[in-house]
mmCIF file of C-alpha atoms in Angstrom:
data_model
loop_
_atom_site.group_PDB
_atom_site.id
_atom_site.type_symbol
_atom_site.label_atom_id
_atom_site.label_comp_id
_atom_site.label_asym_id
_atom_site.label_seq_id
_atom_site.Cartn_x
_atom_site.Cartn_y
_atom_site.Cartn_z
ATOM 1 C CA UNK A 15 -10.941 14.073 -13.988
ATOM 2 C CA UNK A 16 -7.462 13.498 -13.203
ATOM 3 C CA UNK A 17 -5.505 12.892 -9.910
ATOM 4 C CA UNK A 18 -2.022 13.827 -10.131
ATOM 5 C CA UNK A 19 1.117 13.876 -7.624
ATOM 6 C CA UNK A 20 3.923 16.811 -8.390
ATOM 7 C CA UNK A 21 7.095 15.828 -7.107
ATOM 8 C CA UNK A 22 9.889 18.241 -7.236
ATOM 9 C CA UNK A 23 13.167 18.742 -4.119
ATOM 10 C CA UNK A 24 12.976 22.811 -5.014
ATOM 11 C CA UNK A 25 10.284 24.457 -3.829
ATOM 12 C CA UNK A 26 9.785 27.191 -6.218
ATOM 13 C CA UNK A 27 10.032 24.222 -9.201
ATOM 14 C CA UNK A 28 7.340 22.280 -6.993
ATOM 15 C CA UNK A 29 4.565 25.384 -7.120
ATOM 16 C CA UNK A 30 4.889 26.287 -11.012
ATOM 17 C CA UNK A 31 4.436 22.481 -11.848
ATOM 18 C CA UNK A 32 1.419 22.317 -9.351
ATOM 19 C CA UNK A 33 0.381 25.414 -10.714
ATOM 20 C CA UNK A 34 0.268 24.493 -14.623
ATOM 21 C CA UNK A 35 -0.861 21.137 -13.880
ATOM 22 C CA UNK A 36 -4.388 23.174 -12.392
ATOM 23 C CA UNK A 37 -4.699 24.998 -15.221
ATOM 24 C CA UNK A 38 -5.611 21.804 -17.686
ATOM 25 C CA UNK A 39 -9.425 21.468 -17.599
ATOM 26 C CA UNK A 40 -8.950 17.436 -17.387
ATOM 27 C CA UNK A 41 -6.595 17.306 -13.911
ATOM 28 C CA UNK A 42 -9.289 17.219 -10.967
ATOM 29 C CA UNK A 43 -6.895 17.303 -7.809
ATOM 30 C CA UNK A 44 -2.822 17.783 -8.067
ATOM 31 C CA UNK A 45 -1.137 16.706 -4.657
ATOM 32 C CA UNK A 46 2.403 17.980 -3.877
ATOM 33 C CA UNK A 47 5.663 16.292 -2.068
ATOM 34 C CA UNK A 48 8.950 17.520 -1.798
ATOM 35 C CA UNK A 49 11.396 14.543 -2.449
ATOM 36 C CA UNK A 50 10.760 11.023 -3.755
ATOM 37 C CA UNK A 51 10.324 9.654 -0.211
ATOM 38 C CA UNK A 52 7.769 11.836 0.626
ATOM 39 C CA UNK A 53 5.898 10.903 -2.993
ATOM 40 C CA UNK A 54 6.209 7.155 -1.901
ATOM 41 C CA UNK A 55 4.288 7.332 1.227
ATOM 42 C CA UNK A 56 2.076 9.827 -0.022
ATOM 43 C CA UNK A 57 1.151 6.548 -2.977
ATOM 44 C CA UNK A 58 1.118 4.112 -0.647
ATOM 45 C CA UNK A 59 -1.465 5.723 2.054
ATOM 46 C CA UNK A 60 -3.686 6.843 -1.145
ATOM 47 C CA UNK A 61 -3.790 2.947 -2.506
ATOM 48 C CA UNK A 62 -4.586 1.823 1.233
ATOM 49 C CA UNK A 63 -7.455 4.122 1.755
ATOM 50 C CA UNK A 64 -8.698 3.369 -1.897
ATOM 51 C CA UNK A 65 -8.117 6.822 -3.471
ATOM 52 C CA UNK A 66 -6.985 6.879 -6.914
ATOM 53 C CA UNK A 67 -3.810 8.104 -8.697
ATOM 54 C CA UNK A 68 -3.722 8.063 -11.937
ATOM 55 C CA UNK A 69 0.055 9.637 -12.483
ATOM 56 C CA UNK A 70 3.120 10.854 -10.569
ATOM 57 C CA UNK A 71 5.072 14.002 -12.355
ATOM 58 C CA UNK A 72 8.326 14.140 -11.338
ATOM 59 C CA UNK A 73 11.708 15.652 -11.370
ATOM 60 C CA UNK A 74 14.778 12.787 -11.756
ATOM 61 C CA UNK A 75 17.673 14.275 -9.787
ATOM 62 C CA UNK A 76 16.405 14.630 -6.111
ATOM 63 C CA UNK A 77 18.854 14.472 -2.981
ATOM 64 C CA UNK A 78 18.031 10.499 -1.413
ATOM 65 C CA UNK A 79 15.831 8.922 -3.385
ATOM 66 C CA UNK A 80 15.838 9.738 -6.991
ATOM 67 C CA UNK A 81 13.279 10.130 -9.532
ATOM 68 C CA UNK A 82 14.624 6.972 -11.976
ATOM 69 C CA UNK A 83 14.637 4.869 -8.555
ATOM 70 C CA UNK A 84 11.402 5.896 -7.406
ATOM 71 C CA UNK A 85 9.602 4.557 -10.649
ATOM 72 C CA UNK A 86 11.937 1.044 -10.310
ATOM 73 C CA UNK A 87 9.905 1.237 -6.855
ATOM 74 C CA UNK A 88 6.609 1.787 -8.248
ATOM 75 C CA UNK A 89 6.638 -2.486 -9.459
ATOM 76 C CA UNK A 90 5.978 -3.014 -6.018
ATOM 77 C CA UNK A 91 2.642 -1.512 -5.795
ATOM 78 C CA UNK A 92 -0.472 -3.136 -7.156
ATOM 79 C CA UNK A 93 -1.865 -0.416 -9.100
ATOM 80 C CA UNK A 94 0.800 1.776 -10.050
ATOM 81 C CA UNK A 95 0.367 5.644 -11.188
ATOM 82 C CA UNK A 96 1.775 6.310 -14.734
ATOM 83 C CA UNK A 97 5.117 8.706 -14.741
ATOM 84 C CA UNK A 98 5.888 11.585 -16.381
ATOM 85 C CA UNK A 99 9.510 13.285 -16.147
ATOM 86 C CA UNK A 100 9.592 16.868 -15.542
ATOM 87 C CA UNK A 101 13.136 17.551 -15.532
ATOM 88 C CA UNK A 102 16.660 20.148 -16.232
ATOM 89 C CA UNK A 103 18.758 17.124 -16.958
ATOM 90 C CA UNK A 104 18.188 15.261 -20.484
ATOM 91 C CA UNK A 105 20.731 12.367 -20.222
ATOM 92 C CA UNK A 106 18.176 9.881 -18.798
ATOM 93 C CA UNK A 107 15.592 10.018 -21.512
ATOM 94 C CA UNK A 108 16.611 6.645 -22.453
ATOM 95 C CA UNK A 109 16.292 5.258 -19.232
ATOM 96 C CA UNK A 110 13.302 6.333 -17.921
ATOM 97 C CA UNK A 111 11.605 5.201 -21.200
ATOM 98 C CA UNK A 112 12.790 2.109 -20.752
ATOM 99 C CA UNK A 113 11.278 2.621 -16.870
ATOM 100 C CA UNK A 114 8.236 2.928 -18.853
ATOM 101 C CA UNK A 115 7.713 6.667 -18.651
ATOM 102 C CA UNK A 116 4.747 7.777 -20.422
ATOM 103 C CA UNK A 117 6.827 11.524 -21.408
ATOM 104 C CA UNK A 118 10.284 13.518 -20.472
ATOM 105 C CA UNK A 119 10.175 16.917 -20.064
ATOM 106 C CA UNK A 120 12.541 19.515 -20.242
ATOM 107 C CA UNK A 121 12.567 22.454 -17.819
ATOM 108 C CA UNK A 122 11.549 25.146 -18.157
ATOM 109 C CA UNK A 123 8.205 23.765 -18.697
ATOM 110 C CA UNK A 124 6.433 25.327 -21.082
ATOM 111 C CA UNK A 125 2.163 25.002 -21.089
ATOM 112 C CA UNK A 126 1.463 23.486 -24.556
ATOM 113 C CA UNK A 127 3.925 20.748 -23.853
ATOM 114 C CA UNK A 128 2.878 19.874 -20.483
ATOM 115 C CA UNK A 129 -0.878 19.371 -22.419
ATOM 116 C CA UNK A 130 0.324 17.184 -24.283
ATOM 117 C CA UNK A 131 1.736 14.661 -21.435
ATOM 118 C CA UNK A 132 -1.532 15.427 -19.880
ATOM 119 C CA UNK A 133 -2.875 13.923 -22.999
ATOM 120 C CA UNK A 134 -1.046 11.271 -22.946
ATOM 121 C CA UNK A 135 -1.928 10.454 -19.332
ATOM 122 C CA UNK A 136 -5.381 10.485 -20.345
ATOM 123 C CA UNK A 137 -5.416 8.367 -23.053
ATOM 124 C CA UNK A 138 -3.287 5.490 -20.867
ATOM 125 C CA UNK A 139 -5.577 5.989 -17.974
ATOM 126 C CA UNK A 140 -8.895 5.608 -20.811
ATOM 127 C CA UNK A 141 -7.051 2.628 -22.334
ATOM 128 C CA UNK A 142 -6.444 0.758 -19.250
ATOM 129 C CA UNK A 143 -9.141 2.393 -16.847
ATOM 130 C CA UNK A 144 -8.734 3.470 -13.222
ATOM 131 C CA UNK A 145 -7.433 0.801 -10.516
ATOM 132 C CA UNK A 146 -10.429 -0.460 -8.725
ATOM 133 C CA UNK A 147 -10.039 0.077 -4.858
ATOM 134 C CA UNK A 148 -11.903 -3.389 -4.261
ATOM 135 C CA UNK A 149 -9.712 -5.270 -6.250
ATOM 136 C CA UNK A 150 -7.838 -8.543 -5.208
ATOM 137 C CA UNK A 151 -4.653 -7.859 -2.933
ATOM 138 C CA UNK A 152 -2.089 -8.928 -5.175
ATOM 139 C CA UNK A 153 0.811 -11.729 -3.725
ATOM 140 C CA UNK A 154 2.812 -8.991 -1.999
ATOM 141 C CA UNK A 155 2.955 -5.461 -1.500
ATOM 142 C CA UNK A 156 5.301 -2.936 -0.508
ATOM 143 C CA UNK A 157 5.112 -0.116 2.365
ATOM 144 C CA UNK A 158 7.402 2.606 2.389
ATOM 145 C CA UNK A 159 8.294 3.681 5.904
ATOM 146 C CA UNK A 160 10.636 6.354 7.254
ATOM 147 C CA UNK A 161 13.336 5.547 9.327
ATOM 148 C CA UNK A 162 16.068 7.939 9.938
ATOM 149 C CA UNK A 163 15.492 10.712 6.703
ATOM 150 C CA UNK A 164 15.765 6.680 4.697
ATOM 151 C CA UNK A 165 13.273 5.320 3.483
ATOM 152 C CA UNK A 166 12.928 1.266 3.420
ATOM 153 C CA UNK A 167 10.420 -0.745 1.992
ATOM 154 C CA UNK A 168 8.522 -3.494 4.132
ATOM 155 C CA UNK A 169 7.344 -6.425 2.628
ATOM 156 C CA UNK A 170 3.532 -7.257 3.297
ATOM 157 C CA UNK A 171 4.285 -10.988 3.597
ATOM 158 C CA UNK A 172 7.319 -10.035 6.376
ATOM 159 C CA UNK A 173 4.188 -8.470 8.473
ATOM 160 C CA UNK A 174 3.006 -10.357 11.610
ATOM 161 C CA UNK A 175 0.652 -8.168 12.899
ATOM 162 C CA UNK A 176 -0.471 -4.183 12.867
ATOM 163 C CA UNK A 177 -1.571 -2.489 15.969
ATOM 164 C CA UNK A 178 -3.264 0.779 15.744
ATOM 165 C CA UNK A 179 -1.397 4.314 17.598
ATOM 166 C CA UNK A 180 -3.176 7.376 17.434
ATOM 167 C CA UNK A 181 -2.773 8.344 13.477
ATOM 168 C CA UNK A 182 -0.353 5.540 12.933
ATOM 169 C CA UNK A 183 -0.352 1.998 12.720
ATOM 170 C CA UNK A 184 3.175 0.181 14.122
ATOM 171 C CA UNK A 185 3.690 -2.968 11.487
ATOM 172 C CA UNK A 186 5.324 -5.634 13.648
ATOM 173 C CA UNK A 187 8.043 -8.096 11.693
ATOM 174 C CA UNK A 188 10.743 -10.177 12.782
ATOM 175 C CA UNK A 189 12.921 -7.454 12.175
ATOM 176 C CA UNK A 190 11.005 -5.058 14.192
ATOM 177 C CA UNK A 191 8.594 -2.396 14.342
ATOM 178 C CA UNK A 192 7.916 0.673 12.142
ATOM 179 C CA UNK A 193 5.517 3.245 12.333
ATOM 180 C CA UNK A 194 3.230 3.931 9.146
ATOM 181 C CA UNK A 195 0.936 7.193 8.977
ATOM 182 C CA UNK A 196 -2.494 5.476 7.614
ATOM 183 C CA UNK A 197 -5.964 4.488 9.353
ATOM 184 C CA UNK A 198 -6.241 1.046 10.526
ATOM 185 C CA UNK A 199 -9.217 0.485 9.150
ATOM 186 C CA UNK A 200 -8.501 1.330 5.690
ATOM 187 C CA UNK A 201 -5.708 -1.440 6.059
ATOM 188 C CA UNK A 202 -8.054 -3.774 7.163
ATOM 189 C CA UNK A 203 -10.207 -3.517 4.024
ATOM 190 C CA UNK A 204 -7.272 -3.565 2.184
ATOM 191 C CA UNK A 205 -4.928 -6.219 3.429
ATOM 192 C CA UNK A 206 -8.725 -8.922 4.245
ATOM 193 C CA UNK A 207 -7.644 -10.560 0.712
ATOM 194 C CA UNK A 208 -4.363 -11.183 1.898
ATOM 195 C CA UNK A 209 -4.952 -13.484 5.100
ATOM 196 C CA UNK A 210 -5.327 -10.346 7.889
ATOM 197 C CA UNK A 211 -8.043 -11.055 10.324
ATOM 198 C CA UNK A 212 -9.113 -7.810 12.558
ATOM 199 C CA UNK A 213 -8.954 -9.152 16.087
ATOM 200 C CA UNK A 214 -9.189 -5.944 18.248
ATOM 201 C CA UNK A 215 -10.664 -2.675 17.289
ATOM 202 C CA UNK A 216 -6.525 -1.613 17.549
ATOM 203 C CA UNK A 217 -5.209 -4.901 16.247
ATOM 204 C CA UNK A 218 -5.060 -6.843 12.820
ATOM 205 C CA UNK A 219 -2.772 -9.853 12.536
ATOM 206 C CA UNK A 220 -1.929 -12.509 9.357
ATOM 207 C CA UNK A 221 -3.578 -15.322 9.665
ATOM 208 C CA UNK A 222 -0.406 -17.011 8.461
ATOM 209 C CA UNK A 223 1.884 -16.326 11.138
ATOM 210 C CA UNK A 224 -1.136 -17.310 13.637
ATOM 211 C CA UNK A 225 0.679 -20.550 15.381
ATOM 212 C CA UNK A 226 -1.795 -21.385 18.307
ATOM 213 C CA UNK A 227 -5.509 -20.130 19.290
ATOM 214 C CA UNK A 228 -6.873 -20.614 22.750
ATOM 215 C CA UNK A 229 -10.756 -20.564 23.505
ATOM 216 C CA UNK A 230 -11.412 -19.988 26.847
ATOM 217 C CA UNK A 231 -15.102 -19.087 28.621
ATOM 218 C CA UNK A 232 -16.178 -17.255 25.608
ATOM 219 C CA UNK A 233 -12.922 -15.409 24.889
ATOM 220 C CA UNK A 234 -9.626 -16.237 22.635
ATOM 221 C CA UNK A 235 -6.390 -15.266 22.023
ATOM 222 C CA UNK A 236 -3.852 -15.630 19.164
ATOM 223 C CA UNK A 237 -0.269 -16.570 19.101
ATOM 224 C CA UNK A 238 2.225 -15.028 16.950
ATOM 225 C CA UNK A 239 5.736 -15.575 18.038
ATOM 226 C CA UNK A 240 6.002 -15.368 21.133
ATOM 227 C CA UNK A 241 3.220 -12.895 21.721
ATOM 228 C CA UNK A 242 -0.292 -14.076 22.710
ATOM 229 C CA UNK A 243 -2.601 -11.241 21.498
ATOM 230 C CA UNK A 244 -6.077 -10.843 23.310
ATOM 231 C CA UNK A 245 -9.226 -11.067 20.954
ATOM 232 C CA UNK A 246 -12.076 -9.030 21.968
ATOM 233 C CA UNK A 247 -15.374 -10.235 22.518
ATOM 234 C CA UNK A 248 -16.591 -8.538 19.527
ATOM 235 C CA UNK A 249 -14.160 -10.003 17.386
ATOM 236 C CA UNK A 250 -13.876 -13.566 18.964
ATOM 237 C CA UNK A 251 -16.897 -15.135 16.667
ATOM 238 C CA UNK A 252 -15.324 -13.968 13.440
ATOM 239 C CA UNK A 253 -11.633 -15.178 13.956
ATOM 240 C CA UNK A 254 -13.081 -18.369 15.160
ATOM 241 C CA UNK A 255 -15.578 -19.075 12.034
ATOM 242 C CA UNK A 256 -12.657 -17.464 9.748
ATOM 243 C CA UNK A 257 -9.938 -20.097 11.268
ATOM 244 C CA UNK A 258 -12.280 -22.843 10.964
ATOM 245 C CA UNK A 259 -12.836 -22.255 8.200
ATOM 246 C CA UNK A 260 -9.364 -22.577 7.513
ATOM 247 C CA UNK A 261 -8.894 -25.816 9.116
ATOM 248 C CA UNK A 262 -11.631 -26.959 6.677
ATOM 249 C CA UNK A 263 -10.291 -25.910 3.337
ATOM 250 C CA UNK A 264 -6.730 -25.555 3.443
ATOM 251 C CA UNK A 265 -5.160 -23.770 0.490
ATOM 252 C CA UNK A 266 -5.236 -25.440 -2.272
ATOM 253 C CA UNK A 267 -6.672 -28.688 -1.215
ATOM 254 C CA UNK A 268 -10.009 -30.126 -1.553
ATOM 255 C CA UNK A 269 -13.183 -28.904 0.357
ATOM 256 C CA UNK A 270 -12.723 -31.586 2.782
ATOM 257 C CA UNK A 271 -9.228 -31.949 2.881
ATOM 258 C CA UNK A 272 -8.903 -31.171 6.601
ATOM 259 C CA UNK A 273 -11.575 -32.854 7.958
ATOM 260 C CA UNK A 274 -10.423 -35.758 10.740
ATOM 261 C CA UNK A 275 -11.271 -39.775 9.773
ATOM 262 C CA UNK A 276 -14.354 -40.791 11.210
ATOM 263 C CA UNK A 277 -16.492 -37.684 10.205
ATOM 264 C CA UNK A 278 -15.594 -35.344 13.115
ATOM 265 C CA UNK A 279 -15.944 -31.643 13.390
ATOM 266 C CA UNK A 280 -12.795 -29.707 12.415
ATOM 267 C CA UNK A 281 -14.581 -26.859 14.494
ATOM 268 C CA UNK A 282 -13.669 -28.855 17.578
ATOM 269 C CA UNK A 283 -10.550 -30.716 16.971
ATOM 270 C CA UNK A 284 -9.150 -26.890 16.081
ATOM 271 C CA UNK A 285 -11.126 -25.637 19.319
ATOM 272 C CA UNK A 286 -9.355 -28.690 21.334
ATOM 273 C CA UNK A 287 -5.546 -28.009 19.665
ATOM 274 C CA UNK A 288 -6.036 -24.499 20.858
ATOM 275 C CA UNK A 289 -7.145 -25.263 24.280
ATOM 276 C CA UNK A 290 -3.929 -27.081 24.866
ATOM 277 C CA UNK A 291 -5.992 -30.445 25.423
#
């Protein structure tokens, strides 16, 4: 069965397409959003908590972010939904073809032809097969998040650390902070691949921006910037085998490309560098 998105700015347009798109036997769940913006952060909290979407239906001319530049968008993502146009307008077949569009649609929509990109959806999603949830992070990824009825796009890599807030989690960068509506924990699994190390039960942080770890009676703490964040007791055996480990194999070199001359522990020359001593 199917998972679809409906993405339409006029309400009334937004229901009928919903509603058709429940009446083919092969659609499962159909999710609605008003505007493009809205579309992108519904995508981007389904592909964190490893739900799948197999295509986005969508209308092109949408006040803010348009239909043509939400696709463009859709590069960013590792597992990107299939598109289908549903729109009035039919001088941007060629482009959104070119987009890779699967089908354009005229409005009104009629039944028989809206099968028929349903079809089409579910041949592309049998040729190529679902995205798995448990798949590799890829090099990057991109998080929509709102900021003043805009929508930007956050680069993973620009990402120091994420601390949880209630429903939220606030994504710390050098440019600032932004609040995301997703569960912590379903960015943990996510982003593990990818360098983030869970150091608090409300704090992740990239092990690349990591510049100094203190050991002290039992407990440690991270530097990032100019922040020293607290890791709990819980968490202070894992970051500490994890950044070893680290120290041991650095990327892309041998399996004992870090170790000191002379045979010593990495363990303890990392424990020592971190203790200041």
């Amino acid at each position: 069965m199917l998972h679809v998105l409906a993405v339409d700015d006029e309400r009334p347009a937004l229901e009928e397409l919903a509603y058709l798109l429940r009446q083919d036997p092969r659609i499962g769940q159909v999710t609605g959003a008003g505007d493009a913006s809205c579309a992108l952060r519904d995508l981007s909290r389904m592909l964190v908590e490893g739900e799948r979407l197999d295509a986005v239906f969508l209308d092109i001319r949408m006040p803010g972010l348009d239909g043509l530049d939400f696709t463009r968008l859709l590069t960013g993502f590792s597992a990107p939904p299939h598109v289908v146009f549903v729109t009035a307008h039919d001088d941007c077949a060629v482009t959104a073809y070119e987009l890779g569009a699967l089908d354009y649609l005229l409005k009104p929509v009629r039944q028989e032809r809206l099968a028929e990109s349903v079809r089409r959806v579910a041949e592309a999603v049998h040729r190529t097969g679902p995205p798995a949830p448990e798949a590799p992070a890829p090099d990057d990824e991109l998080i929509p998040v709102e900021l003043g009825g805009r929508t930007r796009l956050v680069s993973r890599r620009t990402v120091t650390h994420v601390e949880a807030q209630g429903d939220y989690v606030r994504l710390h960068t050098a440019d600032g902070g932004y609040l995301v509506r997703m569960p912590l924990s379903a960015l943990t699994k996510r982003w593990e691949t990818a360098g983030f190390i869970r150091i608090h039960r409300s704090t992740l942080v990239a092990s690349a921006h990591i510049t100094e770890v203190r050991f002290d009676g039992g407990r440690a703490a991270v530097r990032i910037g100019d922040e020293l964040l607290q890791v709990s007791r819980r968490h202070t055996r894992e970051v500490r085998d994890r950044l070893v480990r680290r120290f041991h194999h650095p990327e892309g070199g041998p399996p004992d490309a870090g170790r000191p001359a002379g045979g010593a522990a990495a363990g303890g020359a990392a424990e020592e560098a971190g203790d200041g001593r």
